PDB file of C-alpha atoms in Angstrom:
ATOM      1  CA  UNK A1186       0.000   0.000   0.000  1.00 52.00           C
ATOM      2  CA  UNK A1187       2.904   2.289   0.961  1.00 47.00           C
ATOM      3  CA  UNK A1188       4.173   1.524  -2.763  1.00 50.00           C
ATOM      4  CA  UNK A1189       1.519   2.620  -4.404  1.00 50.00           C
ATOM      5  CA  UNK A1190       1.028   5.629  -3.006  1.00 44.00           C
ATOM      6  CA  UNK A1191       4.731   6.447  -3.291  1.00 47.00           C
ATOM      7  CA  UNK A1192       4.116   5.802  -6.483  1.00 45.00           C
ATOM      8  CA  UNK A1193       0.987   7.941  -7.202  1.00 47.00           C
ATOM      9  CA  UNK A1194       2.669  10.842  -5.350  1.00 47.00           C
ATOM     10  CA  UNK A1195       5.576  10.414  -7.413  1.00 47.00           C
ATOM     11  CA  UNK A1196       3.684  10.724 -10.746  1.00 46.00           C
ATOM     12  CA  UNK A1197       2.125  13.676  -9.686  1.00 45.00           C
ATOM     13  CA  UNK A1198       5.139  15.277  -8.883  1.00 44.00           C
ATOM     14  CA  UNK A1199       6.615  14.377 -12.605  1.00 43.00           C
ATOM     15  CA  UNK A1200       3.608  16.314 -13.966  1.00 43.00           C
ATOM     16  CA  UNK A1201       3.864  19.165 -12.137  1.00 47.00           C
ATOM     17  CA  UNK A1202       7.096  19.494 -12.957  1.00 50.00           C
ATOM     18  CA  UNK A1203       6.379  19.700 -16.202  1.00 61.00           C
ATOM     19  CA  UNK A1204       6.452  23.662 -17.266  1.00 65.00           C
ATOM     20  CA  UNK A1205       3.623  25.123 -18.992  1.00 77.00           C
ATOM     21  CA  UNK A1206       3.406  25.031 -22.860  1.00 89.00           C
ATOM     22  CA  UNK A1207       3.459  28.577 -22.776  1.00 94.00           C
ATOM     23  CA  UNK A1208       5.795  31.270 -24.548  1.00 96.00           C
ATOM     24  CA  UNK A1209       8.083  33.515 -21.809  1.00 94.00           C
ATOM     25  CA  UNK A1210       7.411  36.684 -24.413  1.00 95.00           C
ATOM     26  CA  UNK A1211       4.761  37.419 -26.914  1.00 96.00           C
ATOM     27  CA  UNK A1212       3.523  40.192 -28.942  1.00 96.00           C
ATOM     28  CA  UNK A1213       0.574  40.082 -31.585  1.00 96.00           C
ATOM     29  CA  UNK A1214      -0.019  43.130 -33.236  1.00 95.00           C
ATOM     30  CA  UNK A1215      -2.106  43.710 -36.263  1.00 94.00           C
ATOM     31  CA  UNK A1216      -0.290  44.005 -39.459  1.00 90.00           C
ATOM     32  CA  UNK A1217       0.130  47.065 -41.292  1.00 80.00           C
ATOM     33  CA  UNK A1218       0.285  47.626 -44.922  1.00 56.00           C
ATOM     34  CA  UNK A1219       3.972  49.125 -46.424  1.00 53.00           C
ATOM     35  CA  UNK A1220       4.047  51.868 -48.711  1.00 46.00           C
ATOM     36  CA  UNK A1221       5.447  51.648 -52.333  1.00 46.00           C
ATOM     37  CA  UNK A1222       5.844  52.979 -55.405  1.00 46.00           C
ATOM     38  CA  UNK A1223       4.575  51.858 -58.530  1.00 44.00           C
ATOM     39  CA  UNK A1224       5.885  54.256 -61.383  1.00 48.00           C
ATOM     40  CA  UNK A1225       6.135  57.207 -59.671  1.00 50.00           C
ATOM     41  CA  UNK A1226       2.920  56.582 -57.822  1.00 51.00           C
ATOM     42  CA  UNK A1227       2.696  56.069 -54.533  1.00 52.00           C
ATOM     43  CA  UNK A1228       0.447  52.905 -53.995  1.00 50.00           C
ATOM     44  CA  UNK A1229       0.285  49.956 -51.079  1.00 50.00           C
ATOM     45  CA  UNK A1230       1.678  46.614 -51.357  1.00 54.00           C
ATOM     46  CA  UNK A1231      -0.345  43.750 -50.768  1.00 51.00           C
ATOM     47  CA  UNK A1232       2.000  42.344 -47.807  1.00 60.00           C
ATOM     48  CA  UNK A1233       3.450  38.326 -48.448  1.00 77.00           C
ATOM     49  CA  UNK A1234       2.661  36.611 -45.282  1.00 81.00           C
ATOM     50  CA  UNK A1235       5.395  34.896 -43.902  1.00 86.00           C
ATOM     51  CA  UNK A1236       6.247  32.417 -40.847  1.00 88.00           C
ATOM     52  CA  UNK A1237       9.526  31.440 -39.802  1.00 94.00           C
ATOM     53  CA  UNK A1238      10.990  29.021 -36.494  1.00 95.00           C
ATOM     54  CA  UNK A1239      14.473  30.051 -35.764  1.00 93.00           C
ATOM     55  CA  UNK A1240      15.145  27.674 -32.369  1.00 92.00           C
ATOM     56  CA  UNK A1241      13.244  29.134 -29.953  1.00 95.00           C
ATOM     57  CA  UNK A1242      11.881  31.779 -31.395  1.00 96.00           C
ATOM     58  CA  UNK A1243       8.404  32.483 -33.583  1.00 97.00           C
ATOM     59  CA  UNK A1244       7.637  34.864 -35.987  1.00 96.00           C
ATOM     60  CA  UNK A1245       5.070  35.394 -38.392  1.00 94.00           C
ATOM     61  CA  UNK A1246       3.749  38.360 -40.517  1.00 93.00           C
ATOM     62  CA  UNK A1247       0.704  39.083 -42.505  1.00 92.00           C
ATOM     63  CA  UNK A1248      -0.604  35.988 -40.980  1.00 92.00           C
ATOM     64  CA  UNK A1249      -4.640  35.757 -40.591  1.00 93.00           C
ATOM     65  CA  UNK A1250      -5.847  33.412 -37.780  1.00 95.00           C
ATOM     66  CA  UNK A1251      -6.623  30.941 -40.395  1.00 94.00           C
ATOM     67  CA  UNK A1252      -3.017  30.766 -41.070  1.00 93.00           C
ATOM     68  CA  UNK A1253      -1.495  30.223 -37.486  1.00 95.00           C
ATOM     69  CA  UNK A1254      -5.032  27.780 -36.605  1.00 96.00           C
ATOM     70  CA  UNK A1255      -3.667  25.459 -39.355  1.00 94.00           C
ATOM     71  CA  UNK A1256       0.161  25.558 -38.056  1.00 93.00           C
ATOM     72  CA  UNK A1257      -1.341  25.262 -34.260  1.00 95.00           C
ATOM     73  CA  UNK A1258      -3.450  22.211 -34.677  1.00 95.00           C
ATOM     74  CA  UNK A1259      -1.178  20.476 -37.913  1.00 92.00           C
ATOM     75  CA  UNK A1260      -4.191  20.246 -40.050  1.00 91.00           C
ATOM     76  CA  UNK A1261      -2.274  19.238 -42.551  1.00 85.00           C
ATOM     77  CA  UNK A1262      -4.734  19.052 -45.575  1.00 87.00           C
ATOM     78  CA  UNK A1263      -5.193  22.912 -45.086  1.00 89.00           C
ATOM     79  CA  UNK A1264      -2.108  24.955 -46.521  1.00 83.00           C
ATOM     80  CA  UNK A1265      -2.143  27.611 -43.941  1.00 77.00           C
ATOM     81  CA  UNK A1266      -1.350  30.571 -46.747  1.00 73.00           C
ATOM     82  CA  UNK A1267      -4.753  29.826 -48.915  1.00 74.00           C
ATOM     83  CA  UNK A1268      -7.810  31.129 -47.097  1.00 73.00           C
ATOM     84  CA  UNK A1269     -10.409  27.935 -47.051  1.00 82.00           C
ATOM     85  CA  UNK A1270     -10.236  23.928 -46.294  1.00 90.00           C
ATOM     86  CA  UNK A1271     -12.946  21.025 -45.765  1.00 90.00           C
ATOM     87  CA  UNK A1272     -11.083  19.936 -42.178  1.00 93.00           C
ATOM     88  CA  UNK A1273     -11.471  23.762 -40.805  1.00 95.00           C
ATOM     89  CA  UNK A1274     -15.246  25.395 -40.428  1.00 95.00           C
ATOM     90  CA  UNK A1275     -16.571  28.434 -38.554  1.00 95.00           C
ATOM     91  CA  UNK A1276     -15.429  31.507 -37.310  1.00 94.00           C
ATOM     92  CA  UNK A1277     -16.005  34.945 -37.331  1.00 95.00           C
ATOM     93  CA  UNK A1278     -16.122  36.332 -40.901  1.00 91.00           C
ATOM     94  CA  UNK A1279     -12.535  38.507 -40.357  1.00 94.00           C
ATOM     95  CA  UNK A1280     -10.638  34.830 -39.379  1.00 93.00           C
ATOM     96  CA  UNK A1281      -8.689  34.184 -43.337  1.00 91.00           C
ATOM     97  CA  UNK A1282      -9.178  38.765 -43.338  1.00 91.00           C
ATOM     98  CA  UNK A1283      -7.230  40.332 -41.111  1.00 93.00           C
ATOM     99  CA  UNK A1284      -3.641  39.885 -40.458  1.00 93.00           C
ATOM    100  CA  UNK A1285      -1.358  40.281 -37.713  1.00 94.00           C
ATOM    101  CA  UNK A1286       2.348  39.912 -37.143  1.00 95.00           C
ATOM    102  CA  UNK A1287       3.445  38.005 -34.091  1.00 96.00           C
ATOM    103  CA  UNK A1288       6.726  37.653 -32.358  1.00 96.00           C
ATOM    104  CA  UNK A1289       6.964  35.015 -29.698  1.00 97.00           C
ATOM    105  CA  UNK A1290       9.785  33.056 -27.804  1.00 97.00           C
ATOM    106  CA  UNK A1291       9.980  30.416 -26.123  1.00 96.00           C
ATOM    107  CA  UNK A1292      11.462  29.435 -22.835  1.00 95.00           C
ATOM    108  CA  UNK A1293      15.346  28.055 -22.268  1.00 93.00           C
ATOM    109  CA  UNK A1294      15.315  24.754 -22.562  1.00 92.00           C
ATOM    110  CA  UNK A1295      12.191  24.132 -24.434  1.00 94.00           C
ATOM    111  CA  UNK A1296      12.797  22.001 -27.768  1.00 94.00           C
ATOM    112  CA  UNK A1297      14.362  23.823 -30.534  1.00 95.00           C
ATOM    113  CA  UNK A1298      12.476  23.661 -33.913  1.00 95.00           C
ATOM    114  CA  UNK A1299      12.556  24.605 -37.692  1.00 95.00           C
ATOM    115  CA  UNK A1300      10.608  26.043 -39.784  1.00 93.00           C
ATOM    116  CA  UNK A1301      10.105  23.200 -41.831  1.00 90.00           C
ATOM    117  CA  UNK A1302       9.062  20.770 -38.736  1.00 91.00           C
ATOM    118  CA  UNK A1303       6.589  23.287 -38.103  1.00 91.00           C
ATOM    119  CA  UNK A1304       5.224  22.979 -41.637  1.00 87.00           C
ATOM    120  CA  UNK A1305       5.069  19.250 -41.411  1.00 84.00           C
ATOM    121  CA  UNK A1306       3.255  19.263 -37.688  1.00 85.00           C
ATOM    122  CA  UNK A1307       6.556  18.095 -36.271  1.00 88.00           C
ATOM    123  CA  UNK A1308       7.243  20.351 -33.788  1.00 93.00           C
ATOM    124  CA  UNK A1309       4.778  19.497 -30.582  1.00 94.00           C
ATOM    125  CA  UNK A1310       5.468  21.422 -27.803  1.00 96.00           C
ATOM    126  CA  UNK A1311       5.610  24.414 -30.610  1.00 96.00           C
ATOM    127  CA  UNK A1312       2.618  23.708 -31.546  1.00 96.00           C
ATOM    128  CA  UNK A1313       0.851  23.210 -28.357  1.00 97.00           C
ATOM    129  CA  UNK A1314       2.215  26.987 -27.342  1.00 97.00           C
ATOM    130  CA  UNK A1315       0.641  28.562 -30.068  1.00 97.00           C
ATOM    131  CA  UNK A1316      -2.466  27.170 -29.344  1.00 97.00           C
ATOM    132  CA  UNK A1317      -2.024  28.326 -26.068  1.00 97.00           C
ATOM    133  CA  UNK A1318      -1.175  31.654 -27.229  1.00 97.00           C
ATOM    134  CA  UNK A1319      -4.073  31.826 -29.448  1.00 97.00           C
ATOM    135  CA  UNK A1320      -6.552  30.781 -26.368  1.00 97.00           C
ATOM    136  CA  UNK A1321      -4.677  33.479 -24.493  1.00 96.00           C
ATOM    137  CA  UNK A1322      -4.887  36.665 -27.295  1.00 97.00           C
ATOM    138  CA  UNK A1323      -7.160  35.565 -29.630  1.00 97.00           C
ATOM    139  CA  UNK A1324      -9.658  33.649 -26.947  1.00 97.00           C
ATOM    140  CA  UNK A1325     -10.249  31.253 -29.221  1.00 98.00           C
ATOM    141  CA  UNK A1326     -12.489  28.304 -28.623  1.00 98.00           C
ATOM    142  CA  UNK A1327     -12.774  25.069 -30.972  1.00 97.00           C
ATOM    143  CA  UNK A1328     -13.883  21.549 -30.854  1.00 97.00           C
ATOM    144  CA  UNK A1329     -13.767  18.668 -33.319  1.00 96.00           C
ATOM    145  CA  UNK A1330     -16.254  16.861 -34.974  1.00 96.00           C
ATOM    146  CA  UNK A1331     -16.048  13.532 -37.475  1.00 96.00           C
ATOM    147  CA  UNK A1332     -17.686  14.384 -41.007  1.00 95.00           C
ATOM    148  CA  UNK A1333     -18.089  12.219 -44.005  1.00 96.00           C
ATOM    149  CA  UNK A1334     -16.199  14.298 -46.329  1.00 95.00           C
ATOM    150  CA  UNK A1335     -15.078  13.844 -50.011  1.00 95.00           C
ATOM    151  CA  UNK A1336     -11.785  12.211 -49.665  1.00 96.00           C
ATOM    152  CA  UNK A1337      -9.068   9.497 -51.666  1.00 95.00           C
ATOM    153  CA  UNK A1338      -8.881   6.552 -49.845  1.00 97.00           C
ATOM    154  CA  UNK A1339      -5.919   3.362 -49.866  1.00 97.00           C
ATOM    155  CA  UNK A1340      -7.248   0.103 -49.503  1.00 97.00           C
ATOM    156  CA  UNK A1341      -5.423  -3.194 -50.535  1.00 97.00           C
ATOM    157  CA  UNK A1342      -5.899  -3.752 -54.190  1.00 95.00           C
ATOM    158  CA  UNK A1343      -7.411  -7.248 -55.316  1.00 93.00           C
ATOM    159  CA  UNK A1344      -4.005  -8.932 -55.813  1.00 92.00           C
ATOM    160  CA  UNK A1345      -2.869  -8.141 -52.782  1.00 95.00           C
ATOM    161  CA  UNK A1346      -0.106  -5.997 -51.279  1.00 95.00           C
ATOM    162  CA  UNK A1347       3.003  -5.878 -53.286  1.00 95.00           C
ATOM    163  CA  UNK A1348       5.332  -4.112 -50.840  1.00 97.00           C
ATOM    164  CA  UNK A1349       7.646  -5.993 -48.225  1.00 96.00           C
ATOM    165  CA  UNK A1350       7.860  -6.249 -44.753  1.00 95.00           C
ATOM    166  CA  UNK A1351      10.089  -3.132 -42.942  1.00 93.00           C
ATOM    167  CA  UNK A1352      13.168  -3.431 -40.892  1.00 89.00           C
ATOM    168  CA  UNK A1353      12.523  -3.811 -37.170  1.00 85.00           C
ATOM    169  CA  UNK A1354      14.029  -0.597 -35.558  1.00 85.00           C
ATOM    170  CA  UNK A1355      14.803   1.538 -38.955  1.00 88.00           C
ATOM    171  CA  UNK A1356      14.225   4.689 -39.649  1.00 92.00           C
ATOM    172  CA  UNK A1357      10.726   5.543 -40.992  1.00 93.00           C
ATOM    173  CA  UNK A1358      10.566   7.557 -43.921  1.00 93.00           C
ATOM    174  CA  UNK A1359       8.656   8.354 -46.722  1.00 93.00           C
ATOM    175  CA  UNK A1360      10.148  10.532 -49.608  1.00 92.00           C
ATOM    176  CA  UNK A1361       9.898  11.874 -53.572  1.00 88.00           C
ATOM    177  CA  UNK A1362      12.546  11.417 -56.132  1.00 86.00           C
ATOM    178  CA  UNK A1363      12.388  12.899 -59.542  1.00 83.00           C
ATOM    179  CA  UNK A1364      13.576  10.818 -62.359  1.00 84.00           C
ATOM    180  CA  UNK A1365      14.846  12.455 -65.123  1.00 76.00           C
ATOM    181  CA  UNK A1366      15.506  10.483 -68.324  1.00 67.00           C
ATOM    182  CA  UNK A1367      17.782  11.501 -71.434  1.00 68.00           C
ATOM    183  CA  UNK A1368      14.378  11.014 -73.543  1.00 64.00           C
ATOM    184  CA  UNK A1369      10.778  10.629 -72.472  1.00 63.00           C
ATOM    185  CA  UNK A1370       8.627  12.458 -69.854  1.00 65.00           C
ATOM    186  CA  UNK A1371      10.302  13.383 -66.320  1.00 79.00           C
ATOM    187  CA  UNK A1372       8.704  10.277 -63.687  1.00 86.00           C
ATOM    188  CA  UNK A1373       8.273  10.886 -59.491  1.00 89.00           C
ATOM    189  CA  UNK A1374       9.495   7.928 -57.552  1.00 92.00           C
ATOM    190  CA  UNK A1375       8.027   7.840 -54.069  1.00 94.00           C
ATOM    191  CA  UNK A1376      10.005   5.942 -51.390  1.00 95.00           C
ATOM    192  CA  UNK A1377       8.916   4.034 -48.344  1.00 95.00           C
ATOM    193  CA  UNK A1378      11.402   2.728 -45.818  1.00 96.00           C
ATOM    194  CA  UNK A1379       9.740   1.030 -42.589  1.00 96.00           C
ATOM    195  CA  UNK A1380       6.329   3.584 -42.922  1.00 96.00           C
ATOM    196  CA  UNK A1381       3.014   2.722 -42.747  1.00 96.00           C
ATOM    197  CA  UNK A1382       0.224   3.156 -45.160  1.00 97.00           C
ATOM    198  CA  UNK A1383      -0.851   5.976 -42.430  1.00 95.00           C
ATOM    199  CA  UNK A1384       2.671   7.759 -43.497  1.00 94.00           C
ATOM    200  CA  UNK A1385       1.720   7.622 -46.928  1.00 95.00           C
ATOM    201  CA  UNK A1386      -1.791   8.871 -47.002  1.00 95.00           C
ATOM    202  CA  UNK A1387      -0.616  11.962 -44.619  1.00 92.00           C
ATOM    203  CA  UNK A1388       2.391  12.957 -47.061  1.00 90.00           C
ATOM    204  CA  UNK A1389      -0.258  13.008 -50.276  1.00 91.00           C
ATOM    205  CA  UNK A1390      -2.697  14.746 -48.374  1.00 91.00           C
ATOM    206  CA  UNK A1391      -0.544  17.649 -48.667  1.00 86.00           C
ATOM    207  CA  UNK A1392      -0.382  17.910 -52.114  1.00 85.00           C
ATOM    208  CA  UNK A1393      -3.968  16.568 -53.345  1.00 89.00           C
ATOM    209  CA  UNK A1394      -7.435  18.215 -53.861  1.00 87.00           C
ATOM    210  CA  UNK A1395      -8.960  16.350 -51.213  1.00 91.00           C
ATOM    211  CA  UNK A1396      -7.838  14.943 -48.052  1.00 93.00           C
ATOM    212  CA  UNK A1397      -6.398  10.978 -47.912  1.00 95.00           C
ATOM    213  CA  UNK A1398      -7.519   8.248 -45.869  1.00 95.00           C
ATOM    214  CA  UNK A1399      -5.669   4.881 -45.149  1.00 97.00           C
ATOM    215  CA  UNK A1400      -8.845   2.252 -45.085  1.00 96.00           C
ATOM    216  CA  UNK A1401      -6.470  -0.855 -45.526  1.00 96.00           C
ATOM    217  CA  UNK A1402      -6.694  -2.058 -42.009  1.00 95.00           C
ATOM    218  CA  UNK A1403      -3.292  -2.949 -42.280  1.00 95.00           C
ATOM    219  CA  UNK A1404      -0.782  -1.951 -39.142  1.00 91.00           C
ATOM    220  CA  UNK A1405       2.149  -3.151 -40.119  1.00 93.00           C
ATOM    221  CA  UNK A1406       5.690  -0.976 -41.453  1.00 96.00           C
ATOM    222  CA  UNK A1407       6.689  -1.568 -45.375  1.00 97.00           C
ATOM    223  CA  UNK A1408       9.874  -0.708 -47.666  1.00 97.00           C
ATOM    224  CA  UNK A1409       8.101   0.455 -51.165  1.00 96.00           C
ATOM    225  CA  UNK A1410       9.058   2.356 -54.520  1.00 96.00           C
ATOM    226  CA  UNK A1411       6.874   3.250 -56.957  1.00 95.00           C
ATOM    227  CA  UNK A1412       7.335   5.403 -60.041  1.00 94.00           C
ATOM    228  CA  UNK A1413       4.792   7.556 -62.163  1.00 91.00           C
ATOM    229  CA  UNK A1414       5.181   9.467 -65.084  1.00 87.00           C
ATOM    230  CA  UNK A1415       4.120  13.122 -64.915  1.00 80.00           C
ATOM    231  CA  UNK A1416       1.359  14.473 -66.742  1.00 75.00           C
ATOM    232  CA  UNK A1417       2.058  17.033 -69.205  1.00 71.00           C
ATOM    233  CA  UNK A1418      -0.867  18.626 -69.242  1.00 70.00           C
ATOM    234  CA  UNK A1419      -1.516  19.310 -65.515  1.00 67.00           C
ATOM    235  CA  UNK A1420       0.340  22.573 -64.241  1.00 63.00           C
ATOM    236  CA  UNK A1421       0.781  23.585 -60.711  1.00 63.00           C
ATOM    237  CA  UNK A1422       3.315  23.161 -58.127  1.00 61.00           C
ATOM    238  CA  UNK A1423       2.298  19.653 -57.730  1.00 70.00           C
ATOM    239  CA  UNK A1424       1.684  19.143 -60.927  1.00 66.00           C
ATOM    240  CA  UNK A1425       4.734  15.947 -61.218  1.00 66.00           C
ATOM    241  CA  UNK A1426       3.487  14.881 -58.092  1.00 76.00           C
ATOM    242  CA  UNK A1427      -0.133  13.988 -58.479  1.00 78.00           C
ATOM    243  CA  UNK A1428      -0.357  13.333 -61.653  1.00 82.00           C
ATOM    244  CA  UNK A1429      -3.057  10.576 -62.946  1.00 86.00           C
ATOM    245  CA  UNK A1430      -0.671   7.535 -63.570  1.00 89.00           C
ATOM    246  CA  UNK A1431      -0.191   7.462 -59.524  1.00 91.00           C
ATOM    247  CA  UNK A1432      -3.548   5.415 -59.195  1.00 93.00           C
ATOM    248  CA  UNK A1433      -2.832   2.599 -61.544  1.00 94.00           C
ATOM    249  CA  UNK A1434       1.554   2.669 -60.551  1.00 95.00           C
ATOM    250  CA  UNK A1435       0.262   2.223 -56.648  1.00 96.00           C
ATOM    251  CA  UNK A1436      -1.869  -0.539 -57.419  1.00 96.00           C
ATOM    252  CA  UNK A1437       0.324  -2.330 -59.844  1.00 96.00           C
ATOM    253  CA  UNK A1438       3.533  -1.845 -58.312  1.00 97.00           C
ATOM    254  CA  UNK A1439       2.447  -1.270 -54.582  1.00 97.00           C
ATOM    255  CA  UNK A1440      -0.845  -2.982 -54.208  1.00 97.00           C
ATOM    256  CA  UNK A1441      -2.686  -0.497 -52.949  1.00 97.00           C
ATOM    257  CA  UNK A1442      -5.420   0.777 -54.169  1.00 96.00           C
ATOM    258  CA  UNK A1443      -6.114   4.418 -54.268  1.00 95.00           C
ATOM    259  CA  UNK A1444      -9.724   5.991 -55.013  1.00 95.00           C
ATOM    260  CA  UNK A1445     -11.806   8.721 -54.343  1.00 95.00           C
ATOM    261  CA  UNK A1446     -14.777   8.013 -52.471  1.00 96.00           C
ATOM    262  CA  UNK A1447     -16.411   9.402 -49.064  1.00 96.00           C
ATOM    263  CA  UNK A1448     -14.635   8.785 -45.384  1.00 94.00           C
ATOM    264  CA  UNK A1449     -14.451   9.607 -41.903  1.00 94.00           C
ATOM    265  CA  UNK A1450     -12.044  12.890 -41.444  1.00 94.00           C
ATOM    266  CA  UNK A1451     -11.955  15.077 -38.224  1.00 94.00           C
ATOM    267  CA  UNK A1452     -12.884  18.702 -38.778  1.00 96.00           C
ATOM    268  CA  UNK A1453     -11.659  21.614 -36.644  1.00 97.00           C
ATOM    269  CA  UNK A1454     -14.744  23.433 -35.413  1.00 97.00           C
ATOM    270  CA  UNK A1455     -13.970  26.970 -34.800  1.00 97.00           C
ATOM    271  CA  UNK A1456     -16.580  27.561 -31.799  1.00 97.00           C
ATOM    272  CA  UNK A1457     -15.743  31.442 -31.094  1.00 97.00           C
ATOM    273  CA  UNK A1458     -12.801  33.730 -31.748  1.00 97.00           C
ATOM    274  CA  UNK A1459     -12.260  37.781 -31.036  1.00 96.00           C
ATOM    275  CA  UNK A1460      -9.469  40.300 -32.201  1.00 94.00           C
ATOM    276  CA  UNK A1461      -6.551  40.459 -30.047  1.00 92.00           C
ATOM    277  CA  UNK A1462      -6.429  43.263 -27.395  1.00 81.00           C
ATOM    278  CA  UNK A1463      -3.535  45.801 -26.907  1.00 70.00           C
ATOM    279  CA  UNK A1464       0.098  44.050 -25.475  1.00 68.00           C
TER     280      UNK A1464
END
């Protein structure tokens, strides 16, 4: 009995020792439009918005609450410079409008991040500050629901799975590699060492129309490669990496199955939100 409550007491005391996910300094200030000239005329430059991790510290500029909700929660369908996404709903009508430029650090000896980690919802306690900070300034209040939502989903194609088992302990990764050829079209190889099907669906939901789903019940880690042409008639940024000849290379070469259909995806809920006071 003694034990256990040695041990209870000594849990509790690891939690509170654990320091709030809070930043030591922050100030969010609306943005302000700069001043140019266009030909001799004065006019005003529609500001880039920008957000960049440099170890401890935060910034971001020209960056609407839409923005820094889609760094803060890593809803990472929603690219947090456009202004609308299926997995984020409500909020007041100013939330992808007005812009603000924040500065925030946090404390010595919290992890040190990138920018890029951010991006890709790596950075946790990061992440879980800024929401903190945005509950704090911006008293914003969400929940999430489960919708049925249009969506591309893996399953295991009706061969079977045509990727092998991973290495116990490796790395997991899952990565794109052009192919360039002396003749013919330019090809995207995408490599999977030791990742799950979950890996996979969460790097192409970044670059698709609509989120992806993993519904092949499998749980296990794979080593893949599968290669796709480009299409040369799509444009975009992500034109060579979702192009059409993806579906039939993942079943054929993979054996997975990729469709679009309906699933289950969570949705951010924005319940209530106001503009931030004075610092």
């Amino acid at each position: 009995m003694l034990r256990r409550v040695w041990l209870i007491c000594s849990a509790a005391l690891v939690i509170a020792a654990q320091p709030a996910a809070v930043f030591d300094a922050a100030s969010v200030r609306p943005s302000r439009a700069r001043p140019v000239v266009y030909g001799g005329t004065k006019g005003v430059e529609a500001p880039a918005a920008v957000f960049e991790v440099n170890g401890l510290t935060f910034t971001g500029r020209n960056l609407n609450l839409y923005a820094l909700i889609v760094e803060a929660y890593g809803l990472k369908f929603c690219r947090p410079l456009a202004d609308a996404c299926p997995m984020l709903s409500g909020g007041p009508a100013w939330l992808a409008r007005d812009v603000f430029d924040i500065q925030a650090k946090a404390p010595a000896g919290s992890p040190a991040y990138t920018t890029m980690q951010l991006r890709t919802a790596a950075a946790p306690r990061l992440q879980e500050m800024l929401r903190n900070l945005l509950a704090d300034r911006f008293h914003l209040k969400t929940h999430q629901e489960r919708r049925q939502l249009p969506v591309y989903a893996f399953t295991v194609g009706t061969s079977g799975i045509r990727m092998t088992k991973g290495s116990a302990g490796a790395k997991s990764s899952v990565i794109f590699r052009p192919v360039n050829t002396p003749s013919g079209p330019q090809s995207t190889r995408v490599v999977g060492s030791n990742a799950t099907v979950q890996d996979l669906a969460d790097l192409y939901t970044k670059f698709m129309d609509r989120p992806v789903i993993d519904m092949t019940g499998l749980s296990g880690r794979f080593d893949f490669s599968v290669e796709y042409e480009a299409d040369p008639d799509t444009t975009g940024p992500f034109a060579a990496l979702t192009s059409p000849a993806l579906f039939q290379a993942f079943e054929q070469q993979a054996g997975l199955r990729l469709r679009a259909t309906q699933g289950p995806v969570d949705v951010l809920i924005v319940d209530s939100a106001s503009r931030p006071g004075a610092n």
